[in-house]
């Protein structure tokens, strides 16, 4: 821990922005408590290597425990797909911030590809994964609940890999054979998808066993797609990986040693059941008011995975052949809403505030992005109204390819980077 008088740092490249002060000190990054005492500031290292910013943040803690200069913890292996909300790069920080808190149970309320839930379970927490998406429930069931050995699934994987393709519904709507591309899969792989998906249903498997095979299928499709990571638009021409043959392999599961639960539903309801730790990663939306709501909604981005899971052959629309239930007129998540209330605050901000208030937990770890609808100062205000700030991080990283699309990059910050905020708070239980 570094303790400095306020006047020791007063002249070192300070700039105030949204209640946060930055400065350079010895080419290291520190977090500072404003409440360290009159005329004093307590800094502690904790940002990724290469960062040179000191972050003085609001918080109730008066002492700062020293952590490594990297601020990161070892991460157990996890598995997922290309995903706009992936927290793979944040896992070291998430695990470091939550270690040593005496946690026994944890909820990942917006689970997505379930990487955080997978890491929690492997860290010894009784883990609950929740998401509204059908395909996320499939992933969670595969990684958190399935206990049959690989030797049980391998013969089924081998049989699925041996099936010849056939021209069915998926090939008709999502397979392409011309040089122009603009379809998510080459025809040969879409035909394999038709054959494999039909066979999985024919076996009349238990739900858990079916989830293991569907997870294997989705991961295999993700490896040969013709996209930038979502299914709201497809590449002109064919990506190099799209020429590869669709090939299933066993999901990389881990031994289940904790009591895990899988939910599919509203995050508000899931967070209302007590857990020692609740990780909240609500959708950020976009603070670009010109962006159509469906362009930043997960249901629109990943409609195809829902169709693969349900195999329901839905009505489609548009050049991307999106599901009818992902139209702009469909009811969006409040966390992605663009409307504002009478006081000028976004509906998304109120949704985040309600979520934190309703969460039943000793600790909440809140993740949010600088490119989202809710400002950093609003996040501070929400935390201070509901508990005590213990730790906070800002991680700068380059945005993925999706954020470089012409209609999206109007709101991308300088250098095509986005700051990810991580706030760890102790909840004030009423």
Short mmCIF file of C-alpha atoms in Angstrom, two decimals:
data_model
loop_
_atom_site.label_atom_id
_atom_site.label_comp_id
_atom_site.label_asym_id
_atom_site.label_seq_id
_atom_site.Cartn_x
_atom_site.Cartn_y
_atom_site.Cartn_z
CA UNK A 1 0.00 0.00 0.00
CA UNK A 2 1.20 3.48 -0.85
CA UNK A 3 0.13 6.33 1.41
CA UNK A 4 0.58 9.85 0.08
CA UNK A 5 -0.32 13.30 1.26
CA UNK A 6 -2.91 14.92 -0.95
CA UNK A 7 -0.49 17.66 -1.95
CA UNK A 8 2.05 15.00 -3.03
CA UNK A 9 -0.13 14.08 -6.00
CA UNK A 10 -1.99 17.32 -6.53
CA UNK A 11 0.22 18.39 -9.40
CA UNK A 12 0.57 15.12 -11.25
CA UNK A 13 -1.64 15.22 -14.35
CA UNK A 14 -4.94 15.30 -12.50
CA UNK A 15 -8.15 15.55 -14.48
CA UNK A 16 -11.64 15.27 -13.03
CA UNK A 17 -14.33 13.44 -14.93
CA UNK A 18 -17.64 12.21 -13.54
CA UNK A 19 -16.35 12.28 -9.98
CA UNK A 20 -13.22 10.25 -10.75
CA UNK A 21 -9.69 11.65 -10.67
CA UNK A 22 -6.84 10.23 -12.71
CA UNK A 23 -3.12 10.81 -12.38
CA UNK A 24 0.20 9.17 -13.13
CA UNK A 25 2.33 7.94 -10.24
CA UNK A 26 5.44 5.83 -10.82
CA UNK A 27 3.90 4.28 -13.96
CA UNK A 28 1.62 2.10 -11.86
CA UNK A 29 -2.11 2.12 -11.42
CA UNK A 30 -3.72 2.55 -8.01
CA UNK A 31 -7.16 2.75 -6.52
CA UNK A 32 -7.75 5.32 -3.86
CA UNK A 33 -10.35 5.84 -1.16
CA UNK A 34 -11.53 9.40 -0.76
CA UNK A 35 -12.40 8.51 2.81
CA UNK A 36 -8.86 7.62 3.80
CA UNK A 37 -8.72 10.67 6.01
CA UNK A 38 -8.14 14.43 5.87
CA UNK A 39 -5.28 15.39 3.62
CA UNK A 40 -4.38 11.78 2.87
CA UNK A 41 -5.00 9.40 0.03
CA UNK A 42 -4.48 5.65 0.18
CA UNK A 43 -3.62 4.09 -3.14
CA UNK A 44 -3.35 0.44 -4.04
CA UNK A 45 -2.29 -1.21 -7.22
CA UNK A 46 -4.87 -3.13 -9.14
CA UNK A 47 -5.21 -2.32 -12.82
CA UNK A 48 -4.02 -4.41 -15.75
CA UNK A 49 -0.37 -4.21 -16.76
CA UNK A 50 0.36 -1.20 -18.93
CA UNK A 51 -2.24 1.02 -17.28
CA UNK A 52 -0.82 4.20 -15.80
CA UNK A 53 -3.93 5.75 -14.29
CA UNK A 54 -4.67 6.33 -10.63
CA UNK A 55 -8.38 6.00 -9.96
CA UNK A 56 -9.73 7.85 -6.95
CA UNK A 57 -13.24 6.57 -6.51
CA UNK A 58 -16.14 6.94 -4.17
CA UNK A 59 -16.19 4.29 -1.50
CA UNK A 60 -16.82 3.65 2.17
CA UNK A 61 -13.71 1.59 2.84
CA UNK A 62 -11.05 3.46 4.79
CA UNK A 63 -8.26 0.94 4.41
CA UNK A 64 -7.00 -0.59 1.21
CA UNK A 65 -5.51 -4.06 1.16
CA UNK A 66 -2.53 -4.50 -1.12
CA UNK A 67 -2.97 -6.68 -4.17
CA UNK A 68 -0.64 -7.70 -6.95
CA UNK A 69 0.25 -5.17 -9.61
CA UNK A 70 -1.70 -7.18 -12.16
CA UNK A 71 -4.83 -7.32 -10.00
CA UNK A 72 -5.69 -10.67 -11.56
CA UNK A 73 -6.20 -14.17 -10.23
CA UNK A 74 -5.60 -17.58 -11.84
CA UNK A 75 -8.60 -18.63 -13.89
CA UNK A 76 -9.92 -22.18 -14.29
CA UNK A 77 -10.58 -23.23 -17.88
CA UNK A 78 -13.99 -22.29 -19.26
CA UNK A 79 -15.64 -22.78 -22.63
CA UNK A 80 -17.96 -20.68 -24.75
CA UNK A 81 -18.64 -19.17 -28.15
CA UNK A 82 -18.07 -15.80 -29.80
CA UNK A 83 -20.31 -13.49 -27.82
CA UNK A 84 -20.75 -9.73 -27.54
CA UNK A 85 -21.14 -9.94 -23.76
CA UNK A 86 -18.38 -12.46 -23.09
CA UNK A 87 -16.55 -11.95 -19.80
CA UNK A 88 -13.61 -14.20 -20.66
CA UNK A 89 -11.12 -11.33 -20.40
CA UNK A 90 -12.65 -10.12 -17.13
CA UNK A 91 -12.57 -13.48 -15.35
CA UNK A 92 -9.16 -12.88 -13.70
CA UNK A 93 -10.42 -9.63 -12.20
CA UNK A 94 -13.79 -11.06 -11.19
CA UNK A 95 -12.18 -13.97 -9.35
CA UNK A 96 -9.56 -11.77 -7.69
CA UNK A 97 -12.11 -9.27 -6.43
CA UNK A 98 -14.38 -11.96 -4.97
CA UNK A 99 -11.71 -14.16 -3.39
CA UNK A 100 -11.36 -14.20 0.38
CA UNK A 101 -14.95 -13.09 1.04
CA UNK A 102 -16.11 -16.39 2.54
CA UNK A 103 -18.52 -17.05 -0.30
CA UNK A 104 -20.40 -20.34 -0.40
CA UNK A 105 -23.13 -19.58 -2.93
CA UNK A 106 -23.11 -17.41 -6.05
CA UNK A 107 -25.57 -16.34 -8.73
CA UNK A 108 -24.64 -15.36 -12.26
CA UNK A 109 -27.85 -13.49 -13.07
CA UNK A 110 -27.16 -12.76 -16.77
CA UNK A 111 -25.25 -15.89 -17.57
CA UNK A 112 -24.91 -15.77 -21.37
CA UNK A 113 -22.27 -18.29 -22.41
CA UNK A 114 -21.93 -19.22 -18.68
CA UNK A 115 -18.18 -18.57 -18.47
CA UNK A 116 -18.55 -16.74 -15.14
CA UNK A 117 -20.84 -19.45 -13.76
CA UNK A 118 -18.35 -22.11 -14.87
CA UNK A 119 -15.54 -20.26 -13.08
CA UNK A 120 -17.64 -19.83 -9.92
CA UNK A 121 -18.47 -23.55 -9.79
CA UNK A 122 -14.83 -24.51 -10.26
CA UNK A 123 -13.92 -22.06 -7.47
CA UNK A 124 -16.03 -24.09 -5.07
CA UNK A 125 -19.20 -21.98 -4.98
CA UNK A 126 -22.67 -23.51 -5.12
CA UNK A 127 -23.55 -21.80 -8.38
CA UNK A 128 -26.82 -20.70 -9.94
CA UNK A 129 -26.82 -19.68 -13.60
CA UNK A 130 -29.74 -17.65 -14.93
CA UNK A 131 -30.55 -16.16 -18.31
CA UNK A 132 -33.63 -15.60 -20.46
CA UNK A 133 -32.05 -17.26 -23.49
CA UNK A 134 -32.86 -20.90 -24.25
CA UNK A 135 -29.36 -21.60 -25.53
CA UNK A 136 -27.79 -20.19 -22.34
CA UNK A 137 -29.87 -22.64 -20.31
CA UNK A 138 -28.52 -25.42 -22.53
CA UNK A 139 -24.92 -24.36 -21.89
CA UNK A 140 -25.51 -24.06 -18.14
CA UNK A 141 -27.09 -27.50 -17.98
CA UNK A 142 -24.17 -29.01 -19.87
CA UNK A 143 -21.43 -27.48 -17.73
CA UNK A 144 -23.06 -27.18 -14.30
CA UNK A 145 -25.37 -30.20 -14.11
CA UNK A 146 -24.25 -33.01 -16.41
CA UNK A 147 -22.32 -35.73 -14.60
CA UNK A 148 -22.21 -38.65 -17.05
CA UNK A 149 -18.67 -39.51 -18.17
CA UNK A 150 -17.30 -38.54 -21.57
CA UNK A 151 -17.31 -42.22 -22.50
CA UNK A 152 -21.12 -42.13 -22.41
CA UNK A 153 -21.36 -39.25 -24.91
CA UNK A 154 -18.47 -40.10 -27.24
CA UNK A 155 -20.33 -42.83 -29.20
CA UNK A 156 -23.19 -40.40 -29.83
CA UNK A 157 -20.76 -37.68 -30.94
CA UNK A 158 -19.10 -40.18 -33.29
CA UNK A 159 -22.42 -41.18 -34.81
CA UNK A 160 -23.46 -37.57 -35.34
CA UNK A 161 -20.14 -36.83 -37.05
CA UNK A 162 -20.70 -39.76 -39.42
CA UNK A 163 -24.08 -38.55 -40.68
CA UNK A 164 -24.26 -37.35 -44.30
CA UNK A 165 -25.78 -33.94 -44.80
CA UNK A 166 -29.29 -33.42 -46.13
CA UNK A 167 -31.00 -30.37 -47.58
CA UNK A 168 -33.53 -29.40 -44.93
CA UNK A 169 -34.90 -26.26 -43.27
CA UNK A 170 -31.56 -24.94 -41.98
CA UNK A 171 -29.86 -25.48 -45.35
CA UNK A 172 -32.70 -23.65 -47.10
CA UNK A 173 -32.52 -20.55 -44.91
CA UNK A 174 -28.95 -20.40 -43.58
CA UNK A 175 -26.77 -22.26 -46.11
CA UNK A 176 -25.00 -20.58 -49.02
CA UNK A 177 -23.07 -21.92 -51.96
CA UNK A 178 -22.24 -18.92 -54.17
CA UNK A 179 -19.08 -16.86 -53.95
CA UNK A 180 -20.89 -13.86 -52.48
CA UNK A 181 -21.46 -15.36 -49.05
CA UNK A 182 -24.00 -13.37 -46.98
CA UNK A 183 -25.17 -16.55 -45.26
CA UNK A 184 -24.00 -17.76 -41.84
CA UNK A 185 -22.82 -21.17 -43.08
CA UNK A 186 -21.63 -22.77 -46.25
CA UNK A 187 -24.22 -25.13 -47.66
CA UNK A 188 -22.30 -28.28 -46.78
CA UNK A 189 -22.29 -27.35 -43.08
CA UNK A 190 -25.92 -26.19 -43.04
CA UNK A 191 -26.88 -29.58 -44.50
CA UNK A 192 -24.89 -31.32 -41.76
CA UNK A 193 -26.74 -29.17 -39.23
CA UNK A 194 -30.07 -30.43 -40.59
CA UNK A 195 -29.02 -34.05 -40.30
CA UNK A 196 -27.45 -33.74 -36.84
CA UNK A 197 -30.25 -31.70 -35.33
CA UNK A 198 -32.89 -34.18 -36.53
CA UNK A 199 -30.96 -37.13 -35.12
CA UNK A 200 -30.60 -35.53 -31.68
CA UNK A 201 -34.39 -35.26 -31.46
CA UNK A 202 -34.88 -38.80 -32.71
CA UNK A 203 -32.90 -40.24 -29.80
CA UNK A 204 -35.44 -39.04 -27.18
CA UNK A 205 -32.68 -38.21 -24.72
CA UNK A 206 -33.04 -36.82 -21.22
CA UNK A 207 -32.87 -33.03 -21.11
CA UNK A 208 -29.39 -33.03 -19.57
CA UNK A 209 -27.97 -35.42 -22.16
CA UNK A 210 -29.60 -33.43 -24.96
CA UNK A 211 -27.98 -30.26 -23.63
CA UNK A 212 -24.53 -31.81 -23.82
CA UNK A 213 -25.03 -32.69 -27.49
CA UNK A 214 -26.62 -29.32 -28.33
CA UNK A 215 -23.72 -27.53 -26.66
CA UNK A 216 -21.33 -29.58 -28.76
CA UNK A 217 -23.31 -28.69 -31.90
CA UNK A 218 -23.42 -24.95 -31.19
CA UNK A 219 -19.69 -24.82 -30.44
CA UNK A 220 -19.00 -26.68 -33.69
CA UNK A 221 -21.21 -24.28 -35.67
CA UNK A 222 -19.52 -21.28 -34.06
CA UNK A 223 -16.19 -22.60 -35.35
CA UNK A 224 -17.32 -22.60 -39.02
CA UNK A 225 -19.58 -19.55 -39.23
CA UNK A 226 -19.40 -16.61 -41.62
CA UNK A 227 -19.99 -13.76 -39.17
CA UNK A 228 -18.22 -11.18 -37.03
CA UNK A 229 -19.64 -12.87 -33.96
CA UNK A 230 -23.40 -12.37 -34.19
CA UNK A 231 -26.26 -13.33 -36.52
CA UNK A 232 -27.87 -9.97 -37.26
CA UNK A 233 -25.74 -9.70 -40.41
CA UNK A 234 -23.32 -11.90 -42.32
CA UNK A 235 -20.02 -11.32 -44.08
CA UNK A 236 -19.83 -10.50 -47.76
CA UNK A 237 -17.69 -13.27 -49.13
CA UNK A 238 -16.70 -16.28 -47.04
CA UNK A 239 -14.55 -16.28 -43.92
CA UNK A 240 -11.61 -18.69 -43.92
CA UNK A 241 -13.12 -20.78 -41.11
CA UNK A 242 -16.40 -21.25 -43.00
CA UNK A 243 -14.62 -23.62 -45.43
CA UNK A 244 -13.85 -26.07 -42.63
CA UNK A 245 -16.10 -29.09 -42.14
CA UNK A 246 -18.55 -29.06 -39.28
CA UNK A 247 -17.15 -31.43 -36.66
CA UNK A 248 -18.50 -32.07 -33.18
CA UNK A 249 -16.33 -32.80 -30.16
CA UNK A 250 -17.03 -33.36 -26.50
CA UNK A 251 -17.63 -30.19 -24.50
CA UNK A 252 -14.80 -29.51 -22.05
CA UNK A 253 -16.74 -30.18 -18.87
CA UNK A 254 -15.27 -30.33 -15.39
CA UNK A 255 -16.05 -32.53 -12.36
CA UNK A 256 -19.14 -31.30 -10.52
CA UNK A 257 -18.29 -30.86 -6.83
CA UNK A 258 -20.82 -28.16 -5.93
CA UNK A 259 -24.61 -27.94 -5.74
CA UNK A 260 -25.58 -26.05 -8.85
CA UNK A 261 -28.86 -24.75 -10.20
CA UNK A 262 -29.92 -23.64 -13.68
CA UNK A 263 -32.69 -21.10 -14.20
CA UNK A 264 -34.23 -19.51 -17.27
CA UNK A 265 -36.07 -16.35 -16.40
CA UNK A 266 -36.09 -12.75 -15.33
CA UNK A 267 -32.95 -11.57 -13.54
CA UNK A 268 -35.00 -9.57 -11.05
CA UNK A 269 -36.71 -12.74 -9.85
CA UNK A 270 -33.51 -14.78 -9.77
CA UNK A 271 -31.65 -12.11 -7.79
CA UNK A 272 -34.45 -11.99 -5.23
CA UNK A 273 -33.38 -15.39 -3.85
CA UNK A 274 -30.48 -15.04 -1.40
CA UNK A 275 -26.92 -15.87 -2.46
CA UNK A 276 -23.72 -14.84 -0.73
CA UNK A 277 -22.56 -13.27 -3.99
CA UNK A 278 -24.61 -12.09 -6.96
CA UNK A 279 -22.82 -11.15 -10.17
CA UNK A 280 -24.86 -8.65 -12.19
CA UNK A 281 -23.92 -8.09 -15.82
CA UNK A 282 -27.02 -6.46 -17.34
CA UNK A 283 -27.13 -5.67 -21.06
CA UNK A 284 -25.57 -2.29 -21.74
CA UNK A 285 -27.46 -1.35 -24.89
CA UNK A 286 -25.84 1.62 -26.59
CA UNK A 287 -25.80 5.30 -25.72
CA UNK A 288 -26.08 6.09 -29.44
CA UNK A 289 -29.70 7.24 -29.82
CA UNK A 290 -29.50 6.67 -33.58
CA UNK A 291 -29.05 2.94 -33.10
CA UNK A 292 -32.21 0.88 -33.68
CA UNK A 293 -32.98 -1.08 -30.49
CA UNK A 294 -32.79 -4.46 -32.22
CA UNK A 295 -29.23 -3.79 -33.35
CA UNK A 296 -27.92 -4.04 -29.81
CA UNK A 297 -30.26 -6.65 -28.39
CA UNK A 298 -29.04 -10.12 -27.59
CA UNK A 299 -32.22 -11.76 -28.85
CA UNK A 300 -31.49 -10.32 -32.30
CA UNK A 301 -27.78 -11.06 -32.22
CA UNK A 302 -28.19 -14.74 -31.30
CA UNK A 303 -31.57 -15.69 -32.75
CA UNK A 304 -30.03 -18.62 -34.60
CA UNK A 305 -28.91 -20.39 -31.42
CA UNK A 306 -32.48 -20.25 -30.12
CA UNK A 307 -33.67 -21.88 -33.32
CA UNK A 308 -31.01 -24.58 -33.14
CA UNK A 309 -32.08 -25.41 -29.58
CA UNK A 310 -35.82 -25.35 -30.18
CA UNK A 311 -35.72 -26.70 -33.75
CA UNK A 312 -39.07 -25.00 -34.18
CA UNK A 313 -38.69 -23.65 -37.74
CA UNK A 314 -40.05 -20.19 -36.91
CA UNK A 315 -41.31 -17.51 -39.25
CA UNK A 316 -38.37 -15.43 -40.47
CA UNK A 317 -37.85 -11.92 -41.82
CA UNK A 318 -35.13 -9.73 -43.29
CA UNK A 319 -31.90 -10.43 -45.11
CA UNK A 320 -30.40 -12.15 -42.06
CA UNK A 321 -33.45 -14.44 -41.70
CA UNK A 322 -34.04 -13.41 -38.12
CA UNK A 323 -36.81 -14.93 -36.06
CA UNK A 324 -40.09 -13.05 -36.17
CA UNK A 325 -39.98 -12.68 -32.38
CA UNK A 326 -36.82 -10.52 -32.63
CA UNK A 327 -38.42 -7.67 -34.59
CA UNK A 328 -37.96 -4.08 -33.41
CA UNK A 329 -41.58 -4.08 -32.30
CA UNK A 330 -40.97 -6.98 -29.91
CA UNK A 331 -40.75 -5.91 -26.27
CA UNK A 332 -37.07 -5.25 -25.46
CA UNK A 333 -35.37 -5.69 -22.14
CA UNK A 334 -35.69 -2.66 -19.85
CA UNK A 335 -31.90 -2.72 -19.50
CA UNK A 336 -31.61 -2.02 -23.24
CA UNK A 337 -34.42 0.56 -23.42
CA UNK A 338 -33.85 3.97 -24.99
CA UNK A 339 -36.71 5.87 -23.32
CA UNK A 340 -36.17 8.39 -20.51
CA UNK A 341 -38.34 9.20 -17.52
CA UNK A 342 -39.71 12.59 -16.53
CA UNK A 343 -36.46 13.54 -14.80
CA UNK A 344 -34.34 12.82 -17.85
CA UNK A 345 -32.92 9.54 -16.54
CA UNK A 346 -32.93 6.55 -18.84
CA UNK A 347 -35.30 3.67 -18.23
CA UNK A 348 -32.19 1.47 -18.32
CA UNK A 349 -30.73 3.35 -15.34
CA UNK A 350 -33.90 2.82 -13.33
CA UNK A 351 -33.83 -0.88 -14.25
CA UNK A 352 -30.27 -1.23 -12.94
CA UNK A 353 -31.23 0.67 -9.78
CA UNK A 354 -34.25 -1.58 -9.18
CA UNK A 355 -32.16 -4.67 -9.77
CA UNK A 356 -29.48 -3.71 -7.24
CA UNK A 357 -32.13 -2.74 -4.71
CA UNK A 358 -34.03 -6.03 -5.05
CA UNK A 359 -30.96 -8.28 -5.03
CA UNK A 360 -30.76 -10.46 -1.94
CA UNK A 361 -27.07 -10.96 -1.29
CA UNK A 362 -24.29 -10.05 1.06
CA UNK A 363 -22.09 -9.00 -1.87
CA UNK A 364 -22.92 -7.73 -5.34
CA UNK A 365 -20.39 -7.55 -8.14
CA UNK A 366 -21.74 -5.23 -10.82
CA UNK A 367 -20.27 -5.15 -14.30
CA UNK A 368 -21.03 -2.38 -16.76
CA UNK A 369 -19.49 -0.69 -19.80
CA UNK A 370 -18.74 2.95 -20.57
CA UNK A 371 -20.54 2.55 -23.90
CA UNK A 372 -23.81 1.63 -22.17
CA UNK A 373 -26.96 3.59 -21.35
CA UNK A 374 -26.09 4.22 -17.68
CA UNK A 375 -23.30 6.65 -16.80
CA UNK A 376 -20.51 5.93 -14.35
CA UNK A 377 -21.75 8.57 -11.94
CA UNK A 378 -25.24 7.06 -12.00
CA UNK A 379 -23.71 3.69 -11.15
CA UNK A 380 -21.87 5.22 -8.19
CA UNK A 381 -25.12 6.79 -6.99
CA UNK A 382 -26.96 3.46 -7.24
CA UNK A 383 -24.28 1.67 -5.24
CA UNK A 384 -24.07 4.32 -2.52
CA UNK A 385 -27.86 4.23 -2.11
CA UNK A 386 -27.88 0.47 -1.54
CA UNK A 387 -24.76 -0.45 0.37
CA UNK A 388 -21.04 0.04 0.77
CA UNK A 389 -18.48 0.10 -2.01
CA UNK A 390 -15.62 -2.30 -1.30
CA UNK A 391 -13.66 -2.35 -4.53
CA UNK A 392 -13.85 -0.93 -8.03
CA UNK A 393 -11.93 -1.47 -11.25
CA UNK A 394 -11.80 0.05 -14.69
CA UNK A 395 -10.47 -2.19 -17.42
CA UNK A 396 -9.77 -0.69 -20.83
CA UNK A 397 -9.78 -3.01 -23.78
CA UNK A 398 -10.24 -2.88 -27.51
CA UNK A 399 -13.80 -3.42 -28.67
CA UNK A 400 -14.59 -6.48 -30.73
CA UNK A 401 -15.29 -6.47 -34.45
CA UNK A 402 -19.02 -5.93 -33.93
CA UNK A 403 -18.35 -2.47 -32.56
CA UNK A 404 -16.49 -1.41 -35.68
CA UNK A 405 -19.53 -1.70 -37.94
CA UNK A 406 -20.35 1.53 -39.73
CA UNK A 407 -23.61 2.24 -37.92
CA UNK A 408 -22.15 1.32 -34.57
CA UNK A 409 -18.83 3.10 -34.47
CA UNK A 410 -20.39 6.53 -34.07
CA UNK A 411 -20.34 5.92 -30.32
CA UNK A 412 -17.03 4.07 -30.08
CA UNK A 413 -14.59 5.99 -27.92
CA UNK A 414 -11.17 7.09 -29.07
CA UNK A 415 -8.99 4.22 -30.20
CA UNK A 416 -11.98 1.87 -30.51
CA UNK A 417 -11.79 1.04 -26.81
CA UNK A 418 -14.41 0.63 -24.14
CA UNK A 419 -13.97 0.82 -20.40
CA UNK A 420 -15.46 -2.00 -18.39
CA UNK A 421 -16.42 -1.12 -14.83
CA UNK A 422 -16.41 -3.66 -12.01
CA UNK A 423 -17.94 -2.59 -8.71
CA UNK A 424 -17.87 -4.85 -5.66
CA UNK A 425 -20.28 -3.73 -2.96
CA UNK A 426 -21.55 -5.04 0.33
CA UNK A 427 -25.32 -4.91 0.22
CA UNK A 428 -27.27 -3.09 2.87
CA UNK A 429 -29.85 -5.68 3.86
CA UNK A 430 -33.09 -4.14 5.13
#
